[in-house]
Amino acid sequence: MGQTLWFASRATGLVSLLLLTATVVLGASHSGRVATTRWPRFTLHAVHRNLSLLAVAFLAVHVATAIVDPYAGIAWLDVVVPFASTYHPFWLGLGAVALDLLVAVIVTSLVRTRLPLRVWRAVHLASYALWPVALVHGWGIGGSDSSLSWVLALEGLCLAAVVVAVGLRLRATHPDSEARR
Amino acid sequence: MAADRLKVGPIMCHAHGLCAELLPEMVRLDEWGYPILADGPVPPVLRSDARAAVAACPTLALRLRSD
Amino acid sequence: MTALDAARLPPTDHPRLLAGWAETGAITRYSGHRRRYGPLPGLDGPRLIELVSRSGLRGRGGAGFPTARKLRAVADGRGRRIVVANGCEGDPASAKDGVLLELAPHLVLDGIQLAARAVGANEAILAVHTGSRLLRTLAAALRDRGTGEVPVELAEVPRRYVASEESALVNHLTSGDARPTVTPPRPARRGVRGRPTLVDNVETLAHIALIARHGDGWFREAGTRDSPGTTLVTVGGAVALPGVYEIDLGMPVAAVLALAGGPVEPLQAVQIGGLGGSWLPLPYADGMPFTHEDARAVEAGLGVAALVALPVRACGIAETARVLRYLADESAGQCGPCMFGLPAVADDMAVLADGADRSGVVVRRLQERLGVIPGRGACAHPDGAVRLAAGALRVFAADVARHARGDSCTWTGAPPWLPTA
């Protein structure tokens, strides 16, 4: 097997970051009521949801390969309990934090219609914390990969995309929200 | 089998309008973007669309009630 | 208008709620009240409800719901129950609750005790507007009464149009937020602090106090089969003696106006049921009996018992436009069709009144808007505004046509007839 697992873990981690970024961007746009005739609200919503589920799938591979690979000696517990691992306890711990939050966000969304809106919304807002934590986790734990210019560029683009999307979301107005102020 | 009816919580509804996109057969929007629901129960052919609209409502204002 | 100015002596009839005032011309204190009516009768809860049911008493707050059905629903509720007496009177066209509380507070307080017994409540709240001068009167009246009664707490409610709507009142008394909530659950099931709650208008409760003493047969000696008893009615507009009167339900509108001294100038219409009520053309409405059933038959509602007489020289469209603006401003701003619909409807009506709709576009748009707004709010506030506007387009169709020709409005600058404060 050699380094295959390790590469797989790093690659899926990077892809997960891309997917999470797209999810956050679409989510912010959706709640900011961005829509066009070609991208009506429900498509935005559907793609947001499906990308988030795809991200979960990639994260599952990312986590599983990291554990199965004997190189770093990451235990199952380390990926859910933050800062408990021996391997890069801080950077890996951030990953565990992000994973825990993501699980909460996904689970509450799956049963959303059965929850009070306030509960779902509070948990869902954790996405805006989860994403930067995941980004920093990847950057910090990536070792030599993180100094590769294309990786840095990718992370920079992701950061820019989220900053722009969140900025637009904060500036978004709608007569209904205005009237309720 | 109980007939399902759509109901919109008027205070919860913030005029996102996804219901009208997903279930145009039963929901149209007024000029301010708030839904006007068709009368009567949801016909069986529209049941899954109705459920999708309920699940997609950003404020959970749209509900299916069996009566 | 203070209560004493507003309460008019009924000329000949047999007043019930205002009997003490009619005979003595003075506010009835507890001792006088006891002399006149005697102690509270010792009926138990189920018998009280049965009596109210046979009396056919309907709520005097506006909806006209059968009071016994409400009592029964609360009595059947689970857990500790609570009685809320609604004395807020949010509608500027009505002054009758204030008059009643001022002149005969002990009838209302008797009614609260009896209602509490009927539904098995051990707590009651009497709600009036914040800063109301009734607070002192009522606090004194409560002090005068003996112990051994269900405690009555005075509550202050914001002076807003929708704040005394049933669900808004319950919401306010529970959370301090005086905005309507979505029903169901109705207060009878989940009301103040989640408890089964009877919310009754203060006049309704005062009638219960009389029914318990005199019986259902006596109560039905006045009024009609479907609208039995007497009612307090606020008469305003172009009449000689605007004020609050106690009338037998079923009295023709013209007779009610005559009671208030009659018109002081030729009239064209009456506004009935409070600001969220209806317009009725005159002389068509002259003969209409003042009852729930007759008002419903002409697509109006008795609503809160109030009549405003509109003279011929006034403009019904301009009056309506002004009231719609008020009602739009009084929206709680929670439901889209109300918070956007009412200002839009008020704007349209104002355009009509200004004679700025030569093309007829605005009147058509207004008709469309009036068609989509009703029934889509948490409370009936938008429905009332739409009813008033739709009624105005029917009753004042000639004015709409005249304005559409660009004729200037005779009303402009004249003092308003419908009160909005």
XYZ file of C-alpha atoms in Angstrom:
669
model
C 0.000 0.000 0.000
C 2.822 2.339 0.843
C 1.755 5.925 0.852
C -1.487 5.397 -1.047
C -3.690 5.784 2.013
C -1.871 8.875 3.120
C -2.208 10.479 -0.292
C -5.852 9.462 -0.434
C -6.502 11.077 2.915
C -4.825 14.313 1.941
C -6.519 14.426 -1.441
C -9.972 13.755 -0.043
C -9.346 16.333 2.637
C -8.607 18.918 0.018
C -11.644 17.963 -2.039
C -13.767 18.147 1.107
C -12.571 21.684 1.621
C -13.656 22.574 -1.898
C -17.053 20.967 -1.385
C -17.574 22.616 1.999
C -16.585 25.933 0.488
C -19.134 25.533 -2.288
C -21.731 24.472 0.278
C -21.111 27.521 2.433
C -21.135 29.861 -0.572
C -24.416 28.403 -1.834
C -25.919 28.367 1.646
C -25.080 32.017 2.222
C -26.447 32.924 -1.201
C -29.604 30.936 -0.552
C -30.317 32.590 2.757
C -29.448 35.926 1.176
C -32.257 35.253 -1.313
C -29.953 35.245 -4.325
C -31.808 33.860 -7.289
C -31.908 34.186 -11.044
C -34.187 32.632 -13.591
C -31.513 30.070 -14.429
C -30.733 29.513 -10.762
C -34.022 29.709 -8.904
C -33.983 29.400 -5.157
C -34.878 25.739 -5.085
C -31.937 24.749 -7.315
C -29.595 26.714 -5.117
C -31.064 24.945 -2.135
C -30.896 21.506 -3.734
C -27.279 21.926 -4.856
C -26.366 23.291 -1.429
C -27.845 20.226 0.192
C -26.392 17.705 -2.249
C -22.903 19.191 -2.137
C -23.002 19.060 1.634
C -23.855 15.361 1.495
C -21.089 14.804 -1.037
C -18.712 16.590 1.319
C -19.743 14.172 4.053
C -18.911 11.246 1.792
C -15.466 12.638 0.983
C -14.879 13.426 4.637
C -15.739 9.853 5.541
C -13.004 8.632 3.195
C -10.663 11.373 4.420
C -11.142 10.329 8.041
C -11.167 6.574 7.411
C -7.994 6.592 5.356
C -6.254 8.747 7.931
C -7.104 6.261 10.631
C -6.415 3.108 8.675
C -3.054 4.404 7.540
C -0.599 3.268 10.217
C 1.847 6.106 9.556
C 0.373 8.777 11.841
C -1.153 6.430 14.393
C -4.476 8.285 14.513
C -7.056 6.474 16.632
C -10.832 6.467 16.031
C -11.345 8.517 19.164
C -8.907 11.193 17.969
C -11.137 12.207 15.068
C -14.110 13.006 17.282
C -12.487 14.046 20.553
C -10.598 17.273 19.871
C -6.948 17.684 20.830
C -6.572 14.121 22.186
C -4.264 12.717 19.551
C -0.532 12.324 19.773
C -0.119 13.237 16.099
C -0.362 17.035 15.686
C -2.811 17.320 18.580
C -3.735 20.920 17.755
C -4.146 20.721 13.973
C -5.870 17.355 14.132
C -7.997 18.633 17.009
C -9.306 21.413 14.772
C -10.338 18.763 12.298
C -12.182 16.914 15.050
C -13.968 20.133 16.069
C -15.019 20.752 12.475
C -16.174 17.177 12.084
C -18.268 17.292 15.258
C -19.907 20.526 14.185
C -20.539 19.161 10.719
C -22.210 16.066 12.133
C -24.475 18.300 14.235
C -25.314 20.478 11.234
C -26.054 17.514 8.986
C -28.097 15.564 11.528
C -30.252 18.548 12.479
C -30.814 19.291 8.814
C -31.928 15.740 8.107
C -34.655 16.052 10.739
C -35.195 19.771 10.189
C -38.953 19.700 9.699
C -39.343 18.019 13.065
C -37.252 20.571 14.976
C -38.188 24.026 16.149
C -36.852 26.452 13.557
C -34.804 28.237 16.194
C -32.917 25.068 17.148
C -32.126 24.127 13.563
C -31.055 27.657 12.759
C -28.761 27.980 15.780
C -27.011 24.724 14.913
C -26.875 25.570 11.221
C -25.158 28.864 11.943
C -22.302 26.778 13.359
C -21.382 26.189 9.710
C -19.838 29.624 9.637
C -17.527 28.518 12.477
C -16.974 25.057 11.116
C -15.676 26.181 7.764
C -12.750 28.363 8.912
C -11.820 25.731 11.498
C -11.684 23.122 8.735
C -9.607 25.446 6.559
C -7.064 26.087 9.292
C -6.974 22.359 10.086
C -6.048 21.577 6.510
C -3.494 24.321 6.280
C -1.854 23.440 9.587
C -1.752 19.686 9.195
C -0.847 19.648 5.530
C 2.880 19.737 6.244
C 4.953 20.247 3.148
C 1.814 20.130 0.969
C 0.693 23.382 2.503
C 3.644 25.194 1.096
C 2.850 24.088 -2.447
C 1.791 27.164 -4.302
C -1.239 25.558 -5.984
C -2.519 24.340 -2.607
C -2.047 27.782 -1.122
C -3.747 29.329 -4.123
C -6.672 26.945 -3.768
C -7.065 27.739 -0.096
C -6.835 31.417 -0.853
C -9.544 31.136 -3.478
C -11.769 29.241 -1.066
C -11.229 31.899 1.562
C -11.991 34.668 -0.907
C -15.152 32.924 -2.094
C -16.494 32.514 1.432
C -15.558 36.053 2.456
C -17.353 37.450 -0.589
C -20.410 35.229 -0.093
C -20.722 36.038 3.589
C -20.159 39.724 2.897
C -22.950 39.718 0.326
C -25.160 37.792 2.719
C -24.637 40.379 5.442
C -25.476 43.165 3.027
C -28.482 41.383 1.517
C -31.786 43.083 2.181
C -35.349 42.130 1.473
C -38.546 44.089 2.154
C -39.679 41.399 4.585
C -36.512 41.547 6.660
C -36.568 45.341 6.535
C -40.180 45.438 7.684
C -39.440 43.145 10.601
C -36.586 45.256 11.957
C -56.658 7.793 4.115
C -56.586 11.229 5.617
C -56.411 14.081 3.143
C -53.364 16.298 3.564
C -53.865 20.029 3.461
C -51.239 22.696 3.084
C -51.104 25.426 5.679
C -48.815 28.388 5.895
C -47.916 29.960 9.208
C -48.471 33.633 8.374
C -46.087 34.925 11.038
C -43.343 32.402 10.207
C -43.532 33.057 6.461
C -40.865 35.500 5.306
C -41.646 35.403 1.596
C -38.782 33.207 0.428
C -41.073 31.800 -2.234
C -39.585 28.320 -2.626
C -43.040 26.820 -2.159
C -44.266 28.488 -5.334
C -41.195 27.254 -7.223
C -41.607 23.686 -6.034
C -45.381 23.432 -6.031
C -46.712 25.933 -8.562
C -49.820 23.805 -8.998
C -50.971 24.745 -5.510
C -49.053 27.854 -4.533
C -48.928 31.233 -6.188
C -47.309 34.330 -4.755
C -48.984 37.647 -4.155
C -47.315 40.835 -5.356
C -45.291 41.010 -2.133
C -44.007 37.445 -2.453
C -46.223 35.743 0.092
C -47.912 32.470 -0.827
C -51.562 32.094 -1.691
C -52.523 28.458 -1.311
C -55.070 26.643 -3.426
C -58.101 25.445 -1.533
C -58.704 21.819 -0.772
C -56.560 18.810 -0.015
C -53.326 18.017 -1.817
C -54.111 15.611 -4.668
C -52.134 12.333 -4.507
C -50.074 13.171 -7.615
C -48.750 16.310 -5.940
C -48.068 14.781 -2.579
C -44.329 14.307 -3.025
C -43.930 17.797 -4.483
C -45.843 19.160 -1.524
C -43.556 17.337 0.865
C -40.525 18.718 -0.974
C -41.940 22.234 -0.687
C -42.548 21.768 3.027
C -39.004 20.482 3.550
C -37.493 23.312 1.503
C -39.286 26.175 3.260
C -36.442 28.179 4.828
C -38.582 29.239 7.782
C -40.611 26.033 8.151
C -43.734 28.126 7.633
C -45.285 25.654 5.206
C -46.831 22.572 6.736
C -48.836 19.583 5.633
C -51.645 18.736 7.986
C -53.846 15.703 7.724
C -57.364 16.323 8.875
C -64.652 61.979 25.334
C -64.648 60.952 28.993
C -66.889 58.187 30.215
C -69.240 60.574 31.958
C -69.649 62.677 28.857
C -70.077 59.601 26.753
C -72.685 57.799 28.834
C -76.042 59.079 27.774
C -79.234 58.549 29.668
C -81.421 56.203 27.724
C -84.687 58.081 27.274
C -87.412 55.605 28.108
C -86.192 52.077 27.849
C -85.203 49.787 30.645
C -81.440 49.935 30.887
C -79.809 46.958 32.483
C -76.070 47.496 32.577
C -76.467 51.222 33.091
C -79.539 51.032 35.354
C -77.692 52.460 38.334
C -76.379 55.350 36.303
C -79.771 55.954 34.711
C -81.510 56.184 38.070
C -78.933 57.970 40.199
C -76.730 59.726 37.696
C -73.822 58.604 39.821
C -71.111 55.994 39.600
C -72.330 52.880 41.350
C -70.197 52.082 44.371
C -70.067 48.650 45.917
C -72.614 49.371 48.681
C -75.127 50.719 46.188
C -74.398 47.849 43.869
C -75.132 45.326 46.624
C -78.354 47.127 47.560
C -79.500 47.094 43.957
C -78.496 43.587 42.942
C -77.982 41.676 46.185
C -75.150 39.201 46.711
C -73.786 36.932 44.007
C -76.217 34.052 43.467
C -74.979 30.672 44.652
C -75.177 28.785 41.360
C -72.492 26.186 40.747
C -70.352 26.156 37.612
C -72.309 23.716 35.436
C -75.623 25.400 36.273
C -74.164 28.794 35.443
C -72.990 27.586 32.069
C -76.382 26.012 31.438
C -78.075 29.289 32.307
C -75.788 31.314 30.031
C -76.342 28.755 27.297
C -80.139 29.111 27.556
C -79.814 32.893 27.608
C -78.155 32.837 24.201
C -75.642 35.487 25.296
C -73.106 36.303 22.599
C -69.733 37.921 23.184
C -69.790 41.708 23.172
C -66.182 42.146 22.079
C -66.921 42.024 18.373
C -66.985 38.434 17.209
C -70.368 37.663 18.760
C -69.346 34.121 19.635
C -71.809 32.233 21.886
C -70.486 32.820 25.400
C -71.628 29.476 26.814
C -69.614 27.557 24.217
C -66.507 29.445 25.253
C -67.211 28.873 28.953
C -67.669 25.175 28.318
C -64.477 24.889 26.287
C -62.450 26.459 29.088
C -64.248 24.452 31.786
C -63.310 21.291 29.874
C -59.672 22.370 29.701
C -56.985 20.560 31.605
C -55.009 22.150 34.409
C -55.540 25.373 36.319
C -57.782 27.773 34.460
C -57.733 31.522 34.279
C -60.217 34.267 33.411
C -59.209 37.359 31.456
C -61.659 40.245 31.306
C -60.879 42.323 28.239
C -61.569 45.981 28.922
C -59.027 47.418 26.501
C -61.331 48.529 23.741
C -58.716 49.017 21.049
C -61.148 50.405 18.487
C -61.299 54.224 18.511
C -64.917 54.102 17.339
C -65.954 52.391 20.567
C -66.131 53.862 24.051
C -68.632 51.521 25.643
C -66.265 49.340 27.681
C -64.711 52.391 29.278
C -68.166 53.722 30.127
C -69.252 50.425 31.632
C -66.100 50.033 33.715
C -66.384 53.591 34.919
C -70.076 53.574 35.769
C -70.777 49.987 36.795
C -67.463 48.358 37.639
C -69.034 45.949 40.091
C -71.246 44.351 37.461
C -68.086 43.503 35.552
C -66.318 42.319 38.696
C -69.368 40.187 39.581
C -69.223 38.750 36.089
C -65.555 37.913 36.530
C -66.312 36.041 39.746
C -69.172 34.121 38.133
C -67.145 33.283 35.029
C -64.299 32.081 37.228
C -66.769 29.850 39.040
C -68.219 28.599 35.752
C -64.877 27.535 34.319
C -63.248 26.606 37.635
C -60.602 29.337 37.581
C -58.764 30.446 40.691
C -57.244 33.523 39.146
C -58.507 36.403 37.032
C -56.995 39.328 35.169
C -58.803 42.517 34.221
C -57.010 44.166 31.329
C -57.243 47.851 30.431
C -55.029 50.197 28.449
C -51.709 51.314 29.864
C -52.082 54.479 31.882
C -55.872 54.374 31.643
C -57.655 56.398 34.276
C -59.829 53.340 34.795
C -56.942 51.781 36.694
C -57.634 53.927 39.743
C -61.390 53.435 39.566
C -60.980 49.704 39.276
C -58.334 49.412 41.966
C -60.698 51.247 44.311
C -63.629 49.058 43.276
C -61.576 45.935 43.938
C -60.612 47.235 47.388
C -64.283 47.818 48.214
C -65.200 44.211 47.581
C -64.939 41.628 50.309
C -62.435 38.854 50.581
C -63.243 35.291 49.669
C -63.334 36.063 45.993
C -61.074 34.840 43.222
C -58.248 37.385 43.176
C -58.437 39.832 40.271
C -55.238 41.353 39.002
C -55.313 44.580 36.987
C -53.159 44.410 33.889
C -52.089 47.198 31.558
C -52.053 46.604 27.827
C -50.366 48.841 25.223
C -52.709 51.292 23.561
C -52.495 49.636 20.150
C -55.331 48.552 17.899
C -54.421 44.869 17.766
C -53.020 44.571 21.302
C -56.408 43.667 22.740
C -57.159 41.058 20.092
C -57.677 37.819 21.999
C -54.430 36.052 21.104
C -52.416 39.264 21.400
C -53.832 39.870 24.857
C -52.962 36.343 25.937
C -49.503 36.724 24.408
C -48.998 40.020 26.235
C -50.101 38.602 29.577
C -47.793 35.619 29.084
C -44.677 37.103 27.523
C -45.127 40.875 27.445
C -45.357 40.817 23.640
C -48.729 42.324 22.736
C -48.830 40.952 19.201
C -51.277 38.338 17.945
C -50.209 34.724 17.671
C -51.294 32.004 15.299
C -54.374 30.109 16.462
C -55.098 27.278 17.076
C -54.363 26.590 19.827
C -57.133 28.853 21.004
C -56.788 30.463 24.445
C -59.469 28.104 25.757
C -56.964 25.302 25.303
C -53.614 27.074 25.716
C -53.894 30.612 26.946
C -52.147 32.748 29.526
C -48.996 30.933 30.710
C -50.201 27.895 28.780
C -53.310 27.510 30.888
C -56.884 27.159 29.609
C -58.024 30.777 29.477
C -61.413 32.414 29.171
C -61.026 35.743 27.409
C -64.282 37.664 27.556
C -65.158 41.248 26.897
C -66.083 43.152 30.075
C -69.607 43.817 28.838
C -70.158 40.119 28.228
C -69.149 39.440 31.832
C -71.497 42.139 33.114
C -74.355 40.463 31.260
C -73.439 37.168 32.943
C -73.754 38.932 36.296
C -77.309 39.944 35.395
C -78.298 36.625 33.833
C -77.154 34.784 36.957
C -79.476 36.930 39.053
C -82.490 37.355 36.811
C -82.401 34.230 34.679
C -82.304 33.487 30.983
C -85.999 34.226 30.438
C -85.517 37.747 31.728
C -82.445 38.213 29.553
C -84.368 37.201 26.448
C -87.112 39.741 27.141
C -84.900 42.133 25.228
C -83.318 41.501 21.867
C -84.011 38.929 19.190
C -83.874 35.143 19.174
C -80.349 35.025 17.749
C -79.122 38.264 19.309
C -80.803 38.372 22.709
C -80.412 40.990 25.405
C -79.338 44.578 25.437
C -76.052 45.919 24.218
C -74.010 49.011 24.778
C -73.443 50.874 21.558
C -71.207 53.826 20.794
C -72.839 56.309 18.438
C -70.685 58.929 16.758
C -70.464 61.115 13.708
C -73.074 63.638 12.642
C -75.589 63.090 15.431
C -76.704 65.580 18.051
C -75.596 63.610 21.112
C -72.734 61.264 20.305
C -72.051 58.832 23.113
C -72.638 55.398 24.565
C -76.181 54.058 24.788
C -77.705 50.846 26.012
C -80.168 49.502 23.462
C -82.180 46.364 22.931
C -80.536 44.344 20.204
C -82.817 44.442 17.185
C -83.445 48.165 17.426
C -83.443 49.618 13.898
C -80.389 51.649 12.996
C -82.488 54.787 12.524
C -83.862 54.408 16.061
C -80.339 54.075 17.440
C -79.353 57.267 15.657
C -82.507 58.927 16.970
C -81.528 57.874 20.481
C -78.353 59.841 19.985
C -80.340 62.940 19.214
C -80.767 62.109 15.567
C -78.776 63.361 12.596
C -77.676 66.983 12.707
C -77.515 67.092 8.924
C -78.494 64.837 6.009
C -76.671 61.505 6.168
C -75.402 59.259 3.393
C -74.123 56.210 5.232
C -73.322 54.675 8.588
C -70.162 52.924 9.523
C -70.942 49.925 11.678
C -68.837 47.538 13.730
C -65.807 49.635 14.572
C -63.053 50.777 12.227
C -62.525 47.268 10.900
C -66.254 47.103 10.274
C -68.480 47.929 7.360
C -70.207 50.756 5.542
C -73.958 50.664 5.118
C -75.743 53.137 2.843
C -78.617 55.254 4.131
C -81.551 55.332 4.002
C -81.203 51.616 3.133
C -79.733 50.848 6.555
C -82.285 52.897 8.502
C -84.633 49.981 8.938
C -81.967 47.374 9.515
C -82.296 45.847 12.975
C -79.078 46.144 14.949
C -78.354 42.407 15.329
C -75.649 39.938 14.385
C -77.925 38.124 11.959
C -79.079 41.247 10.126
C -75.581 42.639 9.860
C -74.336 39.339 8.488
C -77.128 39.271 5.925
C -75.694 42.425 4.324
C -72.118 41.097 4.351
C -71.264 43.231 7.324
C -70.629 42.189 10.890
C -72.009 43.741 13.996
C -68.432 43.756 15.209
C -67.853 45.961 18.188
C -71.190 47.709 18.645
C -70.574 51.134 17.194
C -72.267 53.384 14.668
C -70.729 56.417 13.004
C -73.073 58.607 10.994
C -71.518 60.041 7.832
C -73.124 63.207 6.463
C -73.815 63.753 2.787
C -71.204 66.483 2.464
C -68.434 64.151 3.649
C -66.501 61.879 1.306
C -66.723 58.196 2.195
C -63.686 57.385 0.088
C -61.527 59.983 1.822
C -62.792 58.861 5.223
C -62.018 55.265 4.363
C -58.579 56.161 3.024
C -57.724 57.849 6.292
C -58.978 54.928 8.403
C -57.099 52.460 6.196
C -53.914 54.421 6.777
C -54.540 54.189 10.501
C -55.250 50.454 10.319
C -52.116 49.913 8.222
C -50.054 51.778 10.807
C -51.637 49.649 13.524
C -50.614 46.373 11.887
C -48.432 44.347 14.226
C -46.116 43.849 11.250
C -45.884 40.108 11.580
C -47.729 38.743 8.565
C -46.716 39.738 5.038
C -50.196 40.211 3.559
C -51.010 42.593 6.435
C -47.749 44.531 6.706
C -47.487 45.075 2.949
C -51.108 44.675 1.917
C -52.682 47.243 4.212
C -50.323 50.120 3.311
C -50.831 49.280 -0.373
C -54.606 49.304 0.038
C -54.444 52.554 1.986
C -52.296 54.116 -0.753
C -54.734 53.018 -3.441
C -57.715 54.413 -1.568
C -55.864 57.691 -1.051
C -55.178 57.898 -4.789
C -58.893 57.412 -5.455
C -59.773 60.103 -2.927
C -57.320 62.491 -4.553
C -59.043 62.061 -7.908
C -55.784 60.794 -9.348
C -57.104 57.600 -10.918
C -58.445 58.848 -14.249
C -57.537 55.623 -16.014
C -59.227 53.342 -13.489
C -56.002 51.365 -13.071
C -55.816 51.981 -9.349
C -59.379 50.973 -8.580
C -58.865 47.705 -10.457
C -55.596 47.076 -8.636
C -57.308 47.858 -5.351
C -60.108 45.369 -6.105
C -57.500 42.722 -6.838
C -55.591 43.462 -3.658
C -58.758 43.338 -1.596
C -59.386 39.915 -3.100
C -56.096 38.354 -2.015
C -55.501 39.779 1.464
C -58.326 38.361 3.629
C -57.824 35.215 5.655
C -54.049 35.281 5.368
C -53.043 36.894 8.638
C -52.664 35.365 12.069
C -55.483 37.580 13.321
C -58.483 39.210 11.665
C -56.949 42.688 11.513
C -56.289 42.658 7.747
C -59.727 41.113 7.143
C -61.403 44.013 8.939
C -59.487 46.619 6.943
C -60.343 44.849 3.696
C -64.011 44.615 4.674
C -64.105 48.360 5.275
C -62.353 49.124 1.990
C -64.481 46.743 -0.070
C -67.625 48.127 1.535
C -66.509 51.655 0.723
C -66.068 50.801 -2.967
C -69.618 49.410 -3.033
C -71.374 52.033 -0.943
C -69.511 55.020 -2.334
C -69.350 53.791 -5.936
C -70.732 57.122 -7.098
C -67.922 58.963 -5.317
C -65.364 56.644 -6.895
C -66.800 57.468 -10.299
C -66.865 61.184 -9.524
C -63.255 61.124 -8.372
C -62.310 59.147 -11.478
C -63.532 62.101 -13.522
C -60.996 64.127 -11.599
C -63.504 66.019 -9.502
C -61.872 67.424 -6.453
C -62.843 66.004 -3.118
C -65.308 68.001 -1.058
C -63.833 66.382 1.990
C -60.316 67.727 1.675
C -59.358 69.689 4.727
C -62.609 68.999 6.536
C -62.383 67.426 9.982
C -62.627 63.640 9.915
C -65.804 61.896 10.948
C -64.377 58.510 11.819
C -62.230 58.707 14.942
C -58.741 57.244 14.735
C -57.481 58.200 18.151
